[in-house]
Coordinates of N, CA and C in Angstrom, one line a residue:
M1 N 0.9 -1.2 0.0 CA 0.0 0.0 0.0 C 0.9 1.2 0.0
K2 N 0.6 2.2 -0.9 CA 1.3 3.4 -1.0 C 0.6 4.4 -0.1
I3 N 1.3 5.2 0.7 CA 0.7 6.2 1.6 C 1.4 7.5 1.2
R4 N 0.6 8.5 1.0 CA 1.1 9.9 0.7 C 0.5 10.9 1.6
V5 N 1.2 12.0 1.9 CA 0.8 13.1 2.7 C 0.7 14.4 1.9
G6 N -0.3 15.2 2.2 CA -0.3 16.5 1.5 C -0.7 17.6 2.5
F7 N -0.3 18.8 2.1 CA -0.6 20.0 2.9 C -1.3 21.0 2.1
G8 N -2.3 21.7 2.6 CA -3.0 22.7 2.0 C -3.2 23.9 2.8
F9 N -3.2 25.1 2.2 CA -3.5 26.4 2.9 C -4.4 27.2 2.0
D10 N -5.3 28.0 2.6 CA -6.0 29.0 1.8 C -6.4 30.1 2.7
V11 N -6.6 31.3 2.2 CA -7.0 32.4 2.9 C -7.9 33.3 2.0
H12 N -9.0 33.8 2.5 CA -9.9 34.8 1.9 C -10.3 35.9 2.7
Q13 N -10.4 37.1 2.1 CA -10.9 38.3 2.8 C -12.3 38.2 3.2
L14 N -12.6 38.7 4.4 CA -14.0 38.9 4.8 C -14.5 40.2 4.3
V15 N -15.7 40.2 3.7 CA -16.4 41.4 3.2 C -17.9 41.4 3.5
A16 N -18.5 42.5 3.5 CA -19.9 42.6 3.6 C -20.6 42.2 2.3
G17 N -21.8 41.7 2.4 CA -22.6 41.4 1.2 C -22.3 40.0 0.6
R18 N -21.6 39.2 1.4 CA -21.4 37.8 0.9 C -21.8 36.8 2.0
D19 N -22.3 35.6 1.6 CA -22.6 34.6 2.6 C -21.3 34.0 3.1
L20 N -21.2 33.5 4.3 CA -20.1 32.9 4.8 C -20.2 31.4 4.8
W21 N -19.4 30.8 3.9 CA -19.4 29.3 3.8 C -18.0 28.8 4.3
L22 N -18.2 27.9 5.3 CA -17.0 27.2 5.9 C -17.3 25.7 6.1
G23 N -16.4 24.9 5.6 CA -16.5 23.5 5.7 C -17.8 22.9 5.1
G24 N -18.2 23.6 4.0 CA -19.4 23.1 3.3 C -20.7 23.5 3.8
I25 N -20.7 24.3 4.9 CA -22.0 24.8 5.4 C -22.0 26.3 5.5
R26 N -23.2 26.8 5.5 CA -23.4 28.3 5.5 C -23.6 28.7 6.9
L27 N -22.8 29.7 7.4 CA -22.9 30.2 8.8 C -23.5 31.6 8.7
E28 N -24.2 31.9 9.8 CA -24.7 33.2 10.0 C -23.6 34.1 10.5
H29 N -23.4 35.2 9.7 CA -22.4 36.1 10.0 C -22.6 37.4 9.2
E30 N -22.1 38.6 9.8 CA -22.4 39.8 9.0 C -21.5 40.0 7.8
K31 N -20.5 39.1 7.7 CA -19.6 39.2 6.5 C -19.4 37.7 6.0
G32 N -19.0 37.7 4.7 CA -18.7 36.4 4.1 C -17.3 36.6 3.4
L33 N -16.9 35.5 2.9 CA -15.5 35.4 2.2 C -15.6 35.8 0.8
L34 N -14.6 36.6 0.4 CA -14.6 37.1 -1.0 C -13.8 36.2 -1.9
G35 N -14.4 35.8 -3.1 CA -13.7 34.9 -4.0 C -14.5 34.7 -5.2
H36 N -13.9 34.0 -6.2 CA -14.6 33.7 -7.4 C -15.7 32.7 -7.2
S37 N -15.4 31.7 -6.4 CA -16.4 30.7 -6.0 C -17.1 31.2 -4.7
D38 N -17.6 30.2 -3.9 CA -18.2 30.6 -2.7 C -17.1 31.0 -1.6
A39 N -15.8 30.7 -2.0 CA -14.7 31.1 -1.2 C -14.6 30.4 0.1
D40 N -15.0 29.1 0.2 CA -14.9 28.3 1.4 C -13.4 27.9 1.6
V41 N -12.8 28.6 2.5 CA -11.3 28.4 2.7 C -11.0 27.0 3.1
L42 N -11.8 26.4 3.9 CA -11.5 25.1 4.4 C -11.6 24.1 3.2
V43 N -12.6 24.1 2.5 CA -12.7 23.2 1.3 C -11.6 23.4 0.4
H44 N -11.3 24.6 0.1 CA -10.1 24.9 -0.8 C -8.8 24.4 -0.3
A45 N -8.6 24.5 1.0 CA -7.3 24.0 1.6 C -7.3 22.5 1.5
I46 N -8.5 21.8 1.7 CA -8.6 20.4 1.6 C -8.2 19.9 0.1
C47 N -8.9 20.6 -0.8 CA -8.6 20.3 -2.2 C -7.1 20.4 -2.6
D48 N -6.5 21.5 -2.1 CA -5.0 21.7 -2.4 C -4.2 20.6 -1.7
A49 N -4.5 20.2 -0.5 CA -3.8 19.2 0.2 C -3.9 17.8 -0.5
L50 N -5.2 17.5 -1.0 CA -5.4 16.2 -1.7 C -4.6 16.2 -3.0
L51 N -4.7 17.3 -3.7 CA -4.0 17.4 -5.0 C -2.5 17.3 -4.9
G52 N -2.0 18.0 -3.8 CA -0.6 18.0 -3.6 C -0.1 16.6 -3.2
A53 N -0.9 15.9 -2.3 CA -0.5 14.6 -1.9 C -0.4 13.6 -3.1
A54 N -1.3 13.8 -4.1 CA -1.3 13.0 -5.3 C -0.3 13.5 -6.4
N55 N 0.4 14.6 -6.1 CA 1.3 15.3 -7.1 C 0.5 15.6 -8.3
M56 N -0.6 16.3 -8.1 CA -1.5 16.7 -9.3 C -1.7 18.2 -9.3
R57 N -0.7 19.0 -8.9 CA -0.8 20.5 -9.0 C -1.7 21.0 -7.9
D58 N -2.5 22.0 -8.2 CA -3.2 22.7 -7.1 C -4.7 23.0 -7.6
I59 N -5.5 23.6 -6.7 CA -6.8 23.9 -7.0 C -7.0 24.9 -8.1
G60 N -6.1 25.9 -8.1 CA -6.1 26.9 -9.2 C -5.8 26.4 -10.6
Y61 N -5.1 25.3 -10.7 CA -4.8 24.7 -12.0 C -6.0 23.9 -12.5
H62 N -6.6 23.2 -11.6 CA -7.8 22.5 -12.0 C -9.1 23.3 -12.1
F63 N -9.2 24.3 -11.3 CA -10.5 25.1 -11.2 C -10.1 26.6 -11.2
P64 N -9.6 27.1 -12.3 CA -9.1 28.5 -12.4 C -10.2 29.5 -12.1
D65 N -9.7 30.6 -11.5 CA -10.7 31.6 -11.2 C -11.0 32.6 -12.4
T66 N -10.4 32.2 -13.5 CA -10.7 32.9 -14.7 C -11.8 32.1 -15.5
A67 N -12.2 31.0 -15.1 CA -13.2 30.1 -15.8 C -14.6 30.5 -15.3
G68 N -15.5 30.9 -16.2 CA -16.8 31.3 -15.8 C -17.6 30.2 -15.2
E69 N -17.3 28.9 -15.5 CA -18.2 27.9 -14.8 C -18.0 27.7 -13.4
Y70 N -16.9 28.4 -12.8 CA -16.6 28.3 -11.4 C -17.1 29.5 -10.6
K71 N -17.6 30.5 -11.4 CA -18.1 31.7 -10.7 C -19.2 31.4 -9.7
D72 N -19.0 31.7 -8.5 CA -20.0 31.5 -7.4 C -20.3 30.0 -7.1
V73 N -19.5 29.1 -7.7 CA -19.7 27.7 -7.5 C -19.7 27.2 -6.1
D74 N -20.4 26.3 -5.7 CA -20.4 25.6 -4.4 C -19.1 24.8 -4.3
S75 N -18.3 25.2 -3.4 CA -17.0 24.5 -3.3 C -17.0 23.0 -3.0
K76 N -18.2 22.6 -2.5 CA -18.3 21.1 -2.3 C -18.3 20.4 -3.6
L77 N -18.7 21.0 -4.7 CA -18.6 20.4 -6.0 C -17.1 20.3 -6.4
L78 N -16.4 21.3 -6.1 CA -14.9 21.3 -6.4 C -14.2 20.1 -5.6
L79 N -14.6 20.0 -4.3 CA -14.1 18.9 -3.5 C -14.5 17.5 -4.1
A80 N -15.7 17.3 -4.5 CA -16.2 16.1 -5.1 C -15.4 15.8 -6.4
Q81 N -15.1 16.8 -7.2 CA -14.3 16.6 -8.5 C -12.9 16.3 -8.1
T82 N -12.4 16.9 -7.0 CA -11.0 16.6 -6.6 C -10.8 15.2 -6.2
I83 N -11.8 14.7 -5.5 CA -11.8 13.2 -5.1 C -11.7 12.4 -6.4
E84 N -12.5 12.8 -7.4 CA -12.5 12.0 -8.7 C -11.2 12.2 -9.4
I85 N -10.5 13.4 -9.3 CA -9.2 13.6 -9.9 C -8.2 12.7 -9.3
I86 N -8.1 12.7 -8.0 CA -7.1 11.9 -7.4 C -7.3 10.3 -7.5
A87 N -8.6 10.0 -7.7 CA -8.9 8.6 -8.0 C -8.4 8.2 -9.3
T88 N -8.1 9.1 -10.3 CA -7.6 8.7 -11.5 C -6.2 8.1 -11.4
K89 N -5.5 8.4 -10.3 CA -4.2 7.8 -10.0 C -4.3 6.7 -9.0
G90 N -5.6 6.3 -8.7 CA -5.8 5.2 -7.7 C -5.8 5.6 -6.3
Y91 N -5.9 6.9 -6.0 CA -5.8 7.3 -4.6 C -7.2 7.5 -4.0
K92 N -7.3 7.3 -2.7 CA -8.5 7.6 -1.9 C -8.1 8.3 -0.6
V93 N -9.0 9.0 0.0 CA -8.7 9.7 1.2 C -8.5 8.7 2.4
G94 N -7.5 8.9 3.2 CA -7.3 8.2 4.4 C -7.9 9.0 5.6
N95 N -7.4 10.2 5.8 CA -8.0 11.1 6.8 C -7.5 12.5 6.5
I96 N -8.3 13.4 7.1 CA -8.1 14.9 7.0 C -7.9 15.5 8.4
D97 N -6.9 16.4 8.5 CA -6.7 17.1 9.8 C -6.6 18.5 9.4
A98 N -7.6 19.3 9.9 CA -7.7 20.7 9.5 C -7.8 21.7 10.7
T99 N -7.3 22.9 10.4 CA -7.5 24.0 11.4 C -7.9 25.2 10.7
I100 N -9.0 25.8 11.2 CA -9.5 27.1 10.7 C -9.1 28.2 11.6
C101 N -8.5 29.2 11.1 CA -8.2 30.4 11.9 C -9.2 31.5 11.7
A102 N -9.9 31.8 12.7 CA -11.0 32.9 12.5 C -11.2 33.5 13.9
E103 N -11.3 34.8 14.0 CA -11.6 35.5 15.3 C -13.0 35.3 15.6
R104 N -13.8 35.5 14.5 CA -15.3 35.3 14.6 C -15.8 34.8 13.3
P105 N -16.9 34.1 13.2 CA -17.7 33.7 14.3 C -17.1 32.5 15.0
K106 N -17.5 32.3 16.2 CA -17.0 31.1 17.0 C -17.5 29.8 16.2
L107 N -16.6 28.9 16.1 CA -16.9 27.7 15.2 C -17.2 26.4 15.9
K108 N -16.9 26.3 17.2 CA -17.0 25.1 17.9 C -18.4 24.3 17.7
A109 N -19.5 25.0 17.8 CA -20.8 24.4 17.6 C -21.0 23.9 16.2
H110 N -20.4 24.4 15.2 CA -20.5 24.1 13.8 C -19.6 22.9 13.3
I111 N -18.6 22.6 14.1 CA -17.6 21.6 13.6 C -18.3 20.3 13.3
P112 N -19.2 19.7 14.1 CA -19.8 18.4 13.7 C -20.5 18.5 12.4
A113 N -21.3 19.5 12.1 CA -22.0 19.6 10.8 C -21.0 19.7 9.7
M114 N -19.8 20.4 9.8 CA -18.8 20.5 8.9 C -18.2 19.1 8.6
Q115 N -18.0 18.4 9.7 CA -17.4 17.0 9.6 C -18.3 16.1 8.8
E116 N -19.6 16.2 9.1 CA -20.6 15.3 8.5 C -20.7 15.6 7.0
T117 N -20.8 17.0 6.7 CA -20.9 17.4 5.3 C -19.7 17.0 4.5
L118 N -18.5 17.3 5.0 CA -17.3 17.0 4.2 C -17.0 15.5 4.1
A119 N -17.3 14.7 5.1 CA -17.2 13.2 5.0 C -18.2 12.7 3.9
R120 N -19.4 13.2 3.9 CA -20.3 12.8 2.9 C -19.8 13.0 1.5
V121 N -19.3 14.3 1.3 CA -18.8 14.6 0.0 C -17.7 13.8 -0.5
M122 N -16.7 13.5 0.5 CA -15.6 12.7 0.2 C -15.8 11.2 0.2
G123 N -17.0 10.7 0.7 CA -17.2 9.3 0.8 C -16.4 8.6 1.9
I124 N -16.1 9.4 3.0 CA -15.4 8.8 4.1 C -16.1 8.8 5.4
D125 N -15.7 8.3 6.4 CA -16.3 8.3 7.7 C -16.0 9.7 8.4
T126 N -17.0 10.1 9.2 CA -16.8 11.4 9.9 C -15.6 11.4 10.8
D127 N -15.3 10.2 11.4 CA -14.2 10.0 12.3 C -12.8 10.3 11.5
D128 N -12.9 10.3 10.2 CA -11.7 10.5 9.4 C -11.6 12.0 9.0
V129 N -12.4 12.9 9.6 CA -12.4 14.3 9.3 C -12.2 15.1 10.6
S130 N -11.0 15.5 10.9 CA -10.7 16.2 12.1 C -10.7 17.7 11.7
I131 N -11.5 18.5 12.4 CA -11.4 20.0 12.2 C -11.4 20.7 13.6
K132 N -10.4 21.6 13.6 CA -10.1 22.4 14.8 C -10.3 23.8 14.4
A133 N -10.6 24.6 15.4 CA -10.8 26.1 15.2 C -9.9 26.8 16.2
T134 N -9.3 27.9 15.8 CA -8.5 28.7 16.6 C -8.6 30.2 16.2
T135 N -8.1 31.1 17.1 CA -8.0 32.5 16.7 C -6.6 32.8 16.7
T136 N -6.3 34.1 16.4 CA -4.9 34.5 16.5 C -4.7 35.5 17.6
E137 N -5.6 35.4 18.5 CA -5.5 36.3 19.7 C -5.5 37.8 19.4
K138 N -6.3 38.1 18.3 CA -6.5 39.5 17.9 C -5.2 40.0 17.1
L139 N -4.3 39.2 16.7 CA -3.2 39.6 16.0 C -3.3 39.3 14.5
G140 N -2.7 40.2 13.7 CA -2.7 40.0 12.2 C -4.0 40.2 11.6
F141 N -4.1 39.8 10.3 CA -5.4 40.1 9.5 C -6.5 39.3 10.1
T142 N -6.2 38.1 10.6 CA -7.2 37.3 11.2 C -7.8 37.9 12.5
G143 N -6.9 38.4 13.3 CA -7.3 39.0 14.5 C -8.1 40.4 14.3
R144 N -7.7 41.0 13.3 CA -8.5 42.3 12.9 C -9.8 42.0 12.2
E145 N -10.1 40.7 12.0 CA -11.3 40.2 11.3 C -11.3 40.6 9.9
E146 N -10.2 40.7 9.2 CA -10.1 41.0 7.8 C -10.2 39.8 6.9
G147 N -9.9 38.6 7.4 CA -10.0 37.4 6.7 C -10.0 36.2 7.6
I148 N -10.2 35.0 6.9 CA -10.1 33.7 7.6 C -9.2 32.8 6.7
S149 N -8.4 32.0 7.5 CA -7.5 31.1 6.8 C -7.8 29.7 7.3
A150 N -7.3 28.7 6.5 CA -7.4 27.3 6.9 C -6.1 26.6 6.5
Y151 N -5.7 25.6 7.4 CA -4.5 24.8 7.2 C -5.0 23.3 7.2
V152 N -4.5 22.5 6.3 CA -5.0 21.1 6.2 C -3.8 20.1 5.8
T153 N -3.8 19.0 6.6 CA -2.9 18.0 6.2 C -3.9 16.7 5.9
V154 N -3.5 16.0 4.9 CA -4.2 14.9 4.5 C -3.4 13.6 4.3
L155 N -3.9 12.6 4.4 CA -3.3 11.3 4.2 C -4.1 10.6 3.0
I156 N -3.5 10.1 2.0 CA -4.1 9.4 0.9 C -3.5 8.1 0.8
T157 N -4.2 7.1 0.3 CA -3.7 5.8 0.0 C -4.1 5.3 -1.3
D158 N -3.4 4.2 -1.8 CA -3.9 3.6 -3.1 C -4.6 2.4 -2.8

């Protein structure tokens, strides 16, 4: 059995007038993330980690922000397509370990729904999707509530 590890990172700016999508679910918040798609930083970081683990470039290569078909797209669709892309090389997801950095909204209560949603999209068990949330203690762009970032490590196997 071949085992590979990947790392992903994404960040998006918080702005008024957009829905906030994180981990495949919509959260109530006065701001949302700015991007070509729904700007779900967690899903984007997962896609990058999976593609990197399979040595298949990155999310921007497969889903460019210059392509009209990805304008305002639900990032769960990108994740499902990423699973199909890595499967062309015989890979499947072993597990995901993710950290979301956001000052607000508080995410603890939403993590189980994120785990269930992402596990369903990837066709894996919820126990294989670890999501943690942290703040930056009011430091930097996250602390000033200018944006949200996500860091993800994945394990894939053949």
